[in-house]
Coordinates of C-alpha atoms and ligand atoms in Angstrom, one line a residue:
M1 CA -14.7 20.6 2.2
T2 CA -13.3 17.1 1.4
Q3 CA -12.3 16.1 -2.1
L4 CA -15.3 14.1 -2.3
L5 CA -17.8 16.9 -1.3
A6 CA -16.0 19.3 -3.6
A7 CA -16.1 16.8 -6.7
R8 CA -19.8 16.0 -6.0
A9 CA -20.5 19.9 -6.0
G10 CA -18.8 19.9 -9.3
E11 CA -15.8 21.9 -8.0
V12 CA -12.3 21.0 -9.6
T13 CA -9.8 21.4 -6.7
A14 CA -5.8 21.8 -7.2
A15 CA -5.4 18.2 -6.1
M16 CA -7.7 16.9 -8.8
R17 CA -5.9 18.9 -11.4
R18 CA -2.6 17.5 -10.3
V19 CA -3.8 13.8 -10.2
A20 CA -5.2 14.3 -13.7
D21 CA -1.8 15.7 -14.9
R22 CA 0.2 12.9 -13.2
E23 CA -2.1 10.3 -14.6
R24 CA -2.5 11.8 -18.2
V25 CA -6.2 11.7 -17.9
P26 CA -8.9 14.5 -18.3
V27 CA -9.6 16.3 -14.9
E28 CA -13.3 15.7 -15.7
E29 CA -12.8 11.9 -15.3
I30 CA -10.9 12.5 -11.9
L31 CA -13.9 14.7 -10.8
R32 CA -16.7 12.0 -11.7
K33 CA -14.5 9.2 -10.1
V34 CA -13.9 11.0 -7.0
A35 CA -17.5 12.1 -6.8
A36 CA -18.5 8.5 -7.3
G37 CA -15.8 7.2 -4.7
T38 CA -14.0 4.8 -6.9
V39 CA -11.1 7.2 -6.9
V40 CA -9.7 8.7 -3.9
I41 CA -7.2 11.5 -3.1
P42 CA -6.0 11.0 0.3
A43 CA -4.8 14.7 1.3
N44 CA -5.2 16.1 4.7
K45 CA -5.6 19.7 4.9
N46 CA -2.8 20.0 7.3
H47 CA -0.3 17.8 5.4
V48 CA 2.2 20.8 4.2
G49 CA 4.1 19.9 1.2
L50 CA 2.0 17.0 -0.1
D51 CA 1.9 16.1 -3.8
P52 CA -1.4 14.8 -4.3
C53 CA -1.9 11.3 -5.3
G54 CA -4.9 9.6 -6.6
I55 CA -5.8 5.9 -5.9
G56 CA -8.5 3.9 -7.8
E57 CA -10.4 3.1 -10.9
G58 CA -8.4 3.4 -14.1
L59 CA -5.5 5.1 -12.4
R60 CA -1.8 3.7 -12.3
T61 CA -1.8 1.2 -9.5
K62 CA 0.0 2.7 -6.5
I63 CA 2.2 1.1 -4.0
N64 CA 2.7 1.8 -0.3
A65 CA 5.9 1.3 2.0
N66 CA 5.2 0.6 5.6
L67 CA 7.8 2.4 8.1
G68 CA 7.8 2.9 11.6
T69 CA 9.6 2.0 15.0
S70 CA 8.9 -1.1 17.2
T71 CA 9.7 -1.7 20.8
A72 CA 13.0 -3.2 19.9
F73 CA 14.1 -0.8 17.2
A74 CA 12.8 2.6 18.1
S75 CA 15.1 5.1 16.4
I76 CA 13.3 7.9 14.4
E77 CA 16.5 8.7 12.6
D78 CA 16.4 5.2 11.2
E79 CA 12.8 5.5 10.0
L80 CA 13.6 8.7 8.4
V81 CA 16.4 7.1 6.4
K82 CA 13.8 4.4 5.5
L83 CA 11.4 7.1 4.5
E84 CA 14.1 8.7 2.0
T85 CA 14.9 5.2 0.5
A86 CA 11.2 4.5 0.0
L87 CA 10.7 7.8 -1.8
K88 CA 13.8 7.3 -3.9
A89 CA 12.7 3.9 -4.7
G90 CA 9.5 5.3 -5.8
A91 CA 6.8 4.5 -3.2
D92 CA 3.5 6.3 -3.8
A93 CA 2.7 6.4 0.0
V94 CA 4.1 5.5 3.2
M95 CA 2.4 4.5 6.6
D96 CA 4.0 5.1 9.8
L97 CA 3.2 2.0 11.9
S98 CA 5.3 3.1 14.8
T99 CA 4.9 1.2 18.3
G100 CA 8.2 2.1 20.0
G101 CA 9.8 5.3 21.3
D102 CA 8.4 8.7 20.7
L103 CA 5.2 8.0 18.5
D104 CA 4.4 11.8 18.1
G105 CA 7.8 12.7 17.2
C106 CA 8.2 10.0 14.5
R107 CA 4.9 10.6 12.9
R108 CA 5.4 14.4 12.9
A109 CA 9.0 14.0 11.3
I110 CA 7.6 11.6 8.7
I111 CA 4.6 13.8 7.7
A112 CA 7.0 16.8 7.6
R113 CA 9.4 15.1 5.2
S114 CA 6.9 13.3 3.0
S115 CA 5.9 14.4 -0.3
V116 CA 3.6 11.4 -0.5
P117 CA 0.5 10.7 1.4
V118 CA 1.0 9.3 5.0
G119 CA -1.2 6.6 6.6
T120 CA -1.3 5.5 10.1
V121 CA -3.2 3.1 12.3
P122 CA -4.3 5.1 15.3
I123 CA -5.3 2.1 17.3
Y124 CA -1.5 1.2 17.7
Q125 CA -0.6 4.6 19.6
A126 CA -3.9 4.2 21.4
A127 CA -2.9 0.7 22.6
V128 CA 0.8 1.8 23.3
E129 CA -0.4 4.7 25.6
A130 CA -3.0 2.5 27.3
R131 CA -0.4 0.1 28.4
E132 CA 2.0 2.9 29.4
K133 CA -0.8 4.9 31.4
R134 CA -3.4 2.3 32.5
G135 CA -1.2 -1.0 32.4
S136 CA -3.1 -2.8 29.6
I137 CA -4.3 -2.4 26.3
V138 CA -7.6 -3.7 27.5
K139 CA -8.0 -0.9 29.8
M140 CA -8.1 1.8 26.8
T141 CA -11.3 3.8 26.7
A142 CA -13.1 4.8 23.6
D143 CA -12.3 8.3 24.4
D144 CA -8.7 7.6 24.5
L145 CA -8.8 6.1 21.1
F146 CA -10.9 9.0 19.7
A147 CA -8.4 11.4 21.0
V148 CA -5.6 9.7 19.2
I149 CA -7.5 9.8 15.9
E150 CA -8.2 13.6 16.7
K151 CA -4.6 14.4 17.3
Q152 CA -3.1 12.2 14.2
A153 CA -5.7 14.0 12.0
A154 CA -4.7 17.4 13.4
D155 CA -0.9 16.4 12.7
G156 CA -1.9 16.0 8.8
V157 CA -2.3 12.1 8.5
D158 CA -3.8 11.6 4.9
F159 CA -5.3 8.2 5.6
M160 CA -6.1 6.0 8.5
T161 CA -6.4 2.3 8.9
V162 CA -9.4 1.8 11.3
H163 CA -10.4 -1.9 11.8
C164 CA -14.3 -1.1 11.9
G165 CA -15.3 -4.2 10.6
V166 CA -14.1 -6.6 13.7
T167 CA -17.7 -7.0 15.4
M168 CA -18.6 -9.2 18.1
E169 CA -20.9 -11.2 15.8
I170 CA -18.0 -11.8 13.4
I171 CA -15.4 -12.8 16.2
G172 CA -18.0 -15.5 17.2
R173 CA -18.2 -16.8 13.5
L174 CA -14.5 -17.0 13.5
Q175 CA -14.4 -18.9 16.8
R176 CA -17.1 -21.3 15.6
Q177 CA -15.5 -22.0 12.3
G178 CA -12.0 -22.4 13.7
R179 CA -8.8 -21.2 12.0
V180 CA -5.1 -22.1 11.9
T181 CA -3.7 -18.6 12.4
D182 CA -6.9 -16.9 14.2
I183 CA -6.1 -13.2 13.9
V184 CA -2.7 -11.8 12.3
S185 CA -3.7 -8.2 11.9
R186 CA -2.1 -6.2 14.8
G187 CA -4.9 -3.7 15.0
G188 CA -7.4 -6.3 14.6
S189 CA -5.9 -8.4 17.5
F190 CA -5.9 -5.2 19.9
L191 CA -9.6 -4.8 19.3
A192 CA -10.5 -8.4 19.6
G193 CA -8.8 -8.7 22.8
W194 CA -10.1 -5.4 24.2
M195 CA -13.7 -6.6 23.1
L196 CA -13.5 -10.0 24.5
H197 CA -12.1 -8.7 27.8
N198 CA -14.5 -6.0 28.2
G199 CA -17.6 -7.7 26.7
R200 CA -18.2 -4.7 24.6
E201 CA -18.6 -3.9 20.8
N202 CA -15.9 -2.2 18.8
P203 CA -15.9 1.4 19.3
L204 CA -14.7 2.0 15.8
Y205 CA -17.8 0.4 14.7
E206 CA -20.1 1.7 17.4
Q207 CA -19.1 5.2 17.1
F208 CA -18.4 5.3 13.3
D209 CA -20.3 8.3 12.9
R210 CA -17.7 10.1 15.6
L211 CA -14.9 8.8 13.3
L212 CA -16.8 10.4 10.2
E213 CA -16.9 13.7 11.9
I214 CA -12.9 13.9 12.5
C215 CA -12.3 12.7 8.9
L216 CA -14.7 15.2 7.5
R217 CA -12.8 18.1 9.2
Y218 CA -9.4 17.5 8.1
D219 CA -10.3 15.3 4.8
V220 CA -8.6 12.1 6.1
T221 CA -9.4 9.3 3.9
L222 CA -10.6 6.2 5.7
S223 CA -8.7 2.7 5.0
L224 CA -11.3 0.5 6.3
G225 CA -9.0 -2.3 8.0
D226 CA -9.1 -5.8 7.5
G227 CA -8.7 -7.1 11.1
L228 CA -9.8 -10.6 10.2
R229 CA -7.7 -11.1 7.1
P230 CA -6.4 -14.7 6.7
G231 CA -2.9 -15.2 8.0
C232 CA -2.1 -18.3 5.9
L233 CA -3.5 -20.1 2.9
A234 CA -5.6 -22.5 4.7
D235 CA -7.8 -19.5 6.4
A236 CA -8.3 -17.7 3.0
T237 CA -11.5 -16.5 1.9
D238 CA -13.3 -18.0 4.9
R239 CA -16.5 -16.8 6.4
A240 CA -14.9 -14.4 8.9
Q241 CA -13.1 -12.8 6.2
I242 CA -16.1 -12.3 3.8
Q243 CA -18.5 -11.1 6.7
E244 CA -16.0 -8.4 7.6
L245 CA -15.9 -7.4 3.9
I246 CA -19.7 -7.3 3.9
V247 CA -19.8 -4.9 7.0
L248 CA -17.0 -2.9 5.4
G249 CA -19.1 -2.5 2.3
E250 CA -22.0 -0.8 4.3
L251 CA -19.5 1.4 6.1
V252 CA -18.3 2.6 2.7
D253 CA -21.8 3.6 1.9
R254 CA -22.1 5.6 5.2
A255 CA -18.7 7.2 4.7
R256 CA -19.6 8.3 1.3
A257 CA -23.0 9.7 2.5
A258 CA -21.2 11.6 4.9
G259 CA -18.6 12.9 2.5
V260 CA -15.8 11.1 3.7
Q261 CA -13.4 9.3 1.2
A262 CA -12.9 5.6 1.8
M263 CA -10.9 2.6 0.7
V264 CA -11.1 -0.8 1.7
E265 CA -7.9 -3.2 2.8
G266 CA -7.8 -6.7 1.8
P267 CA -5.6 -9.6 2.4
G268 CA -3.0 -11.2 3.1
H269 CA -2.2 -14.9 2.6
V270 CA -4.5 -16.1 -0.6
P271 CA -3.7 -19.0 -2.8
L272 CA -3.2 -17.7 -6.4
D273 CA -6.5 -19.2 -7.7
Q274 CA -8.4 -17.0 -5.3
V275 CA -6.7 -13.8 -5.7
A276 CA -9.2 -12.6 -8.5
A277 CA -12.1 -13.7 -6.7
N278 CA -11.2 -11.7 -3.6
V279 CA -10.8 -8.6 -5.8
Q280 CA -14.0 -9.0 -7.6
V281 CA -16.0 -9.8 -4.4
Q282 CA -14.5 -6.5 -2.6
K283 CA -15.4 -4.5 -5.9
T284 CA -19.1 -5.7 -5.6
L285 CA -19.7 -5.6 -1.9
C286 CA -18.0 -2.4 -1.5
N287 CA -19.6 -0.6 -4.5
G288 CA -16.2 0.1 -6.3
A289 CA -14.3 1.7 -3.4
P290 CA -10.5 1.5 -4.0
F291 CA -8.9 -1.9 -2.9
Y292 CA -5.8 -1.7 -0.7
V293 CA -4.3 -5.2 -0.6
L294 CA -1.2 -6.5 1.7
G295 CA 0.5 -8.5 -1.0
P296 CA -1.3 -10.8 -1.3
L297 CA 1.1 -13.6 -0.5
V298 CA 0.6 -16.8 -2.5
T299 CA 2.5 -19.0 -0.4
D300 CA 3.3 -19.4 3.4
V301 CA 6.7 -21.2 2.9
A302 CA 9.2 -18.5 1.8
P303 CA 10.2 -16.3 4.8
G304 CA 13.3 -14.2 3.6
Y305 CA 11.6 -14.0 -0.1
D306 CA 8.1 -12.7 1.0
H307 CA 8.6 -9.6 -1.4
I308 CA 8.4 -12.1 -4.1
T309 CA 5.6 -14.1 -2.8
A310 CA 3.7 -10.6 -2.4
A311 CA 4.7 -9.3 -5.9
I312 CA 3.2 -12.5 -7.5
G313 CA 0.0 -12.1 -5.8
G314 CA 0.0 -8.3 -6.4
A315 CA 0.5 -8.6 -10.0
V316 CA -2.6 -10.9 -10.1
A317 CA -4.7 -8.8 -7.6
A318 CA -3.9 -5.4 -9.7
M319 CA -4.7 -7.2 -12.8
A320 CA -8.1 -8.1 -11.3
G321 CA -8.8 -4.7 -10.4
A322 CA -6.9 -3.9 -7.0
D323 CA -5.9 -0.4 -6.8
F324 CA -3.3 0.0 -4.2
L325 CA -0.6 -2.5 -3.2
C326 CA 1.0 -2.5 0.3
Y327 CA 4.4 -3.7 -0.1
V328 CA 5.8 -6.8 1.9
T329 CA 9.6 -6.8 2.4
P330 CA 12.1 -9.8 2.6
S331 CA 11.9 -9.5 6.5
E332 CA 8.2 -10.2 6.7
H333 CA 7.5 -12.8 9.5
L334 CA 11.2 -12.5 10.5
G335 CA 11.7 -9.1 12.0
L336 CA 11.6 -5.3 11.3
P337 CA 12.8 -4.5 8.1
T338 CA 16.2 -2.9 7.4
I339 CA 16.8 0.1 4.9
D340 CA 17.9 -2.6 2.4
D341 CA 14.6 -4.5 3.0
V342 CA 12.6 -1.3 2.4
K343 CA 14.3 -0.9 -0.9
E344 CA 13.7 -4.6 -2.0
G345 CA 10.1 -4.2 -1.0
V346 CA 9.4 -1.1 -2.8
V347 CA 11.0 -2.3 -6.1
A348 CA 9.3 -5.6 -5.8
S349 CA 5.8 -4.1 -5.5
R350 CA 6.3 -1.5 -8.3
I351 CA 7.2 -4.3 -10.6
A352 CA 4.0 -6.2 -9.5
A353 CA 2.1 -2.9 -10.1
H354 CA 3.6 -2.1 -13.4
A355 CA 3.2 -5.7 -14.7
A356 CA -0.5 -5.2 -14.1
D357 CA -0.6 -1.6 -15.5
L358 CA 0.9 -3.0 -18.8
V359 CA -2.3 -5.1 -19.5
K360 CA -4.8 -2.6 -17.8
G361 CA -4.0 0.0 -20.4
V362 CA -2.9 2.5 -18.0
P363 CA -1.5 5.7 -20.1
G364 CA 2.4 5.4 -20.3
A365 CA 2.9 2.0 -19.2
R366 CA 3.5 0.3 -22.6
E367 CA 5.8 3.2 -23.8
W368 CA 8.0 2.7 -21.0
D369 CA 8.6 -1.1 -21.9
L370 CA 9.0 -0.1 -25.5
A371 CA 11.6 2.4 -24.7
M372 CA 13.6 -0.2 -22.8
A373 CA 13.2 -2.6 -25.6
R374 CA 14.5 -0.1 -28.0
A375 CA 17.5 0.8 -25.9
R376 CA 18.2 -2.9 -25.5
K377 CA 18.1 -3.4 -29.2
A378 CA 20.6 -0.5 -29.8
L379 CA 22.9 -1.8 -27.0
D380 CA 22.5 1.6 -25.6
W381 CA 23.5 0.9 -21.9
E382 CA 23.2 4.3 -20.7
A383 CA 19.5 4.4 -21.5
Q384 CA 18.8 1.0 -20.3
I385 CA 20.3 1.9 -16.9
N386 CA 18.1 5.3 -16.8
L387 CA 15.1 3.3 -17.8
A388 CA 15.5 0.4 -15.3
I389 CA 13.0 0.3 -12.4
D390 CA 16.1 0.3 -10.2
P391 CA 18.8 2.1 -12.1
E392 CA 21.3 1.8 -9.2
K393 CA 21.3 -1.9 -9.4
A394 CA 21.3 -2.2 -13.2
R395 CA 24.4 0.1 -13.1
A396 CA 26.2 -1.9 -10.5
Y397 CA 25.7 -5.3 -12.5
R398 CA 26.6 -3.6 -15.9
E399 CA 29.9 -2.5 -14.4
K400 CA 30.7 -5.4 -12.1
R401 CA 30.4 -7.9 -14.9
N402 CA 31.7 -5.8 -18.0
P403 CA 35.1 -4.4 -18.8
A404 CA 34.7 -0.6 -19.6
G405 CA 33.6 0.2 -23.3
T406 CA 32.3 -3.4 -24.0
R407 CA 29.6 -3.0 -26.8
A408 CA 27.6 -6.0 -25.9
C409 CA 27.6 -7.6 -22.4
T410 CA 29.5 -10.7 -21.1
M411 CA 26.3 -12.9 -21.2
C412 CA 27.1 -13.9 -24.8
G413 CA 30.4 -12.2 -25.2
D414 CA 31.6 -12.2 -28.8
F415 CA 28.1 -14.0 -29.8
C416 CA 25.9 -11.3 -28.9
A417 CA 22.5 -12.1 -30.5
M418 CA 21.5 -8.3 -31.1
E419 CA 25.0 -7.6 -32.7
I420 CA 25.0 -10.8 -35.1
V421 CA 21.3 -10.1 -36.3
A422 CA 22.0 -6.2 -36.7
R423 CA 24.7 -7.3 -39.2
Y424 CA 22.5 -9.4 -41.3
L425 CA 19.0 -7.9 -40.7
G426 CA 19.3 -4.4 -39.5
A427 CA 20.3 -1.1 -40.9
E428 CA 23.8 -1.7 -40.1
R429 CA 23.9 -4.6 -42.2
V430 CA 27.6 -5.5 -43.1
E431 CA 29.4 -8.3 -45.2
E432 CA 29.9 -11.2 -42.8
C433 CA 30.1 -12.0 -39.1
Ligands
5AD501 C1 0.5 -5.1 8.1 C2 1.8 -5.0 7.7 O1 2.6 -4.1 8.3 C3 3.8 -4.6 8.5 N1 4.4 -3.7 9.6 C4 3.9 -3.7 10.8 N2 4.8 -2.7 11.6 C5 5.6 -2.2 10.8 C6 6.8 -1.3 11.0 N3 6.8 -0.7 12.1 N4 7.6 -1.2 9.9 C7 7.6 -1.9 8.8 N5 6.4 -2.7 8.5 C8 5.6 -2.9 9.5 C9 3.8 -5.9 8.7 O2 4.9 -6.8 8.5 C10 2.5 -6.2 7.9 O3 3.0 -6.8 6.6
MP5_502 C1 -2.9 -3.3 3.2 C2 -2.9 -3.1 4.6 N1 -3.5 -4.1 5.6 C3 -3.5 -3.9 7.0 C4 -2.7 -2.7 7.4 C5 -2.6 -2.7 8.9 O1 -2.0 -3.8 9.5 P1 -2.6 -4.6 10.8 O2 -4.0 -4.8 10.4 O3 -1.8 -5.7 11.0 O4 -3.1 -3.6 11.9 C6 -2.0 -2.2 6.7 N2 -1.0 -1.2 7.2 N3 -2.1 -2.4 5.2
LIG503 C1 0.9 -8.0 12.5 S1 2.4 -8.2 11.6 C2 2.2 -9.8 10.9 C3 1.1 -9.5 9.6 C4 1.2 -10.8 8.8 N1 2.2 -11.1 8.0 C5 -0.1 -10.9 7.9 O1 -0.2 -11.5 7.1 O2 -1.1 -10.1 7.8
SF4_504 S1 5.1 -10.7 12.5 FE1 6.3 -11.3 14.4 S2 5.5 -10.1 15.9 FE2 4.2 -9.7 14.2 S3 2.5 -11.3 14.4 FE3 4.1 -12.3 13.2 S4 5.2 -13.4 14.7 FE4 4.2 -11.8 15.8
ZN505 ZN1 1.8 -13.0 7.2

């Protein structure tokens, strides 16, 4: 039974109890929201060692770190170090997006070592294998694709990105309307290429029930992919993007009816003044399904700093109701991320999520900031470092720029505002400065 079917039957699962504990909300609320489909708990029955995590309405905003090999960098060991780095930095979920080397080995190693939910995009492996075995991606068969989905589900993948909304009709609309960057989704590009070359409809759309049957058996959560997301500000919120979202909304209904948990993926490159509208439209078209956004990146011109462009968009999106932020690292648009990029990406994304949680009334969010403010006022450096979102970085700065034992910091030195005011205003009031 899936979490969704259990919730609908009124059965509180161990995963629901754990999510309720972690979120500090009553388990009845989790049960009600899982039953309604506005919260998902991606938890494959075969993922041993998973600490269940809830994503959706009213819960802490979650963040995902993308990992995985590419053709140029195919070392599993490197990706396992990135996994450790992402977990230590506070990622709530990870995705294995490998396309190079031993794909089965990499995925299995990541699942075995990950306490957080693991996602994949099965069309990647299907495409890589079609090229190896049949000479080209377009020679992939629908059965090849479903065999990969079944294998990854059996391995314990908790959520899968499936670009079911890339249909012939929408590709036609995209071509007629014209775009600057056409299709930037990797999975979307594989499917569109396959469909146009073979003159056939998307098998993930055509055989959606076959997909649901697999997800039902393992309790894989569907992450309905945005194969037609905009790849630049100029293409944002266009007809193709919105029509795909309409289709994804219909598929959410079908997934729920079948007892399969579903969330929906969103953009991408979006100007700041369209971010909230994108979230609102997703929420209405998809009947409150959790929204999983890539960024959004609010400008196209900052390669090397796209963790920042994405954090700006992510904060606004989460404030408007997005539930799950996919990190973007400083190496986006430039190359496969390094270990340092993974850390920077996770922290930037967590800052965006927390900034939104502060104003969404998420339990515990304001208390964290208040504790930091009190530690700052008390010039309690140990507490400030421990409360920091990235304690390692905070400690390094404190040590680098202050002689040991300094009470204030070298920003103001002898003229520390906190110290001066404490003398005249605070409990430690003394004679004179
Ligand atoms: C959809 C998102 O996935 C990222 N992405 C794609 N493949 C990988 C990988 N192997 N490792 C990390 N990130 C990846 C892209 O950079 C994009 O931001
Ligand atoms: C939020 C989000 N969106 C999309 C993808 C898949 O990537 P792609 O569509 O490029 O295959 C992803 N992993 N996460
Ligand atoms: C397929 S990797 C590139 C993804 C691209 N940066 C995007 O915006 O979606
Ligand atoms: S990130 Fe690089 S490889 Fe991926 S679509 Fe953009 S240019 Fe191509
Ligand atoms: Zn991009």
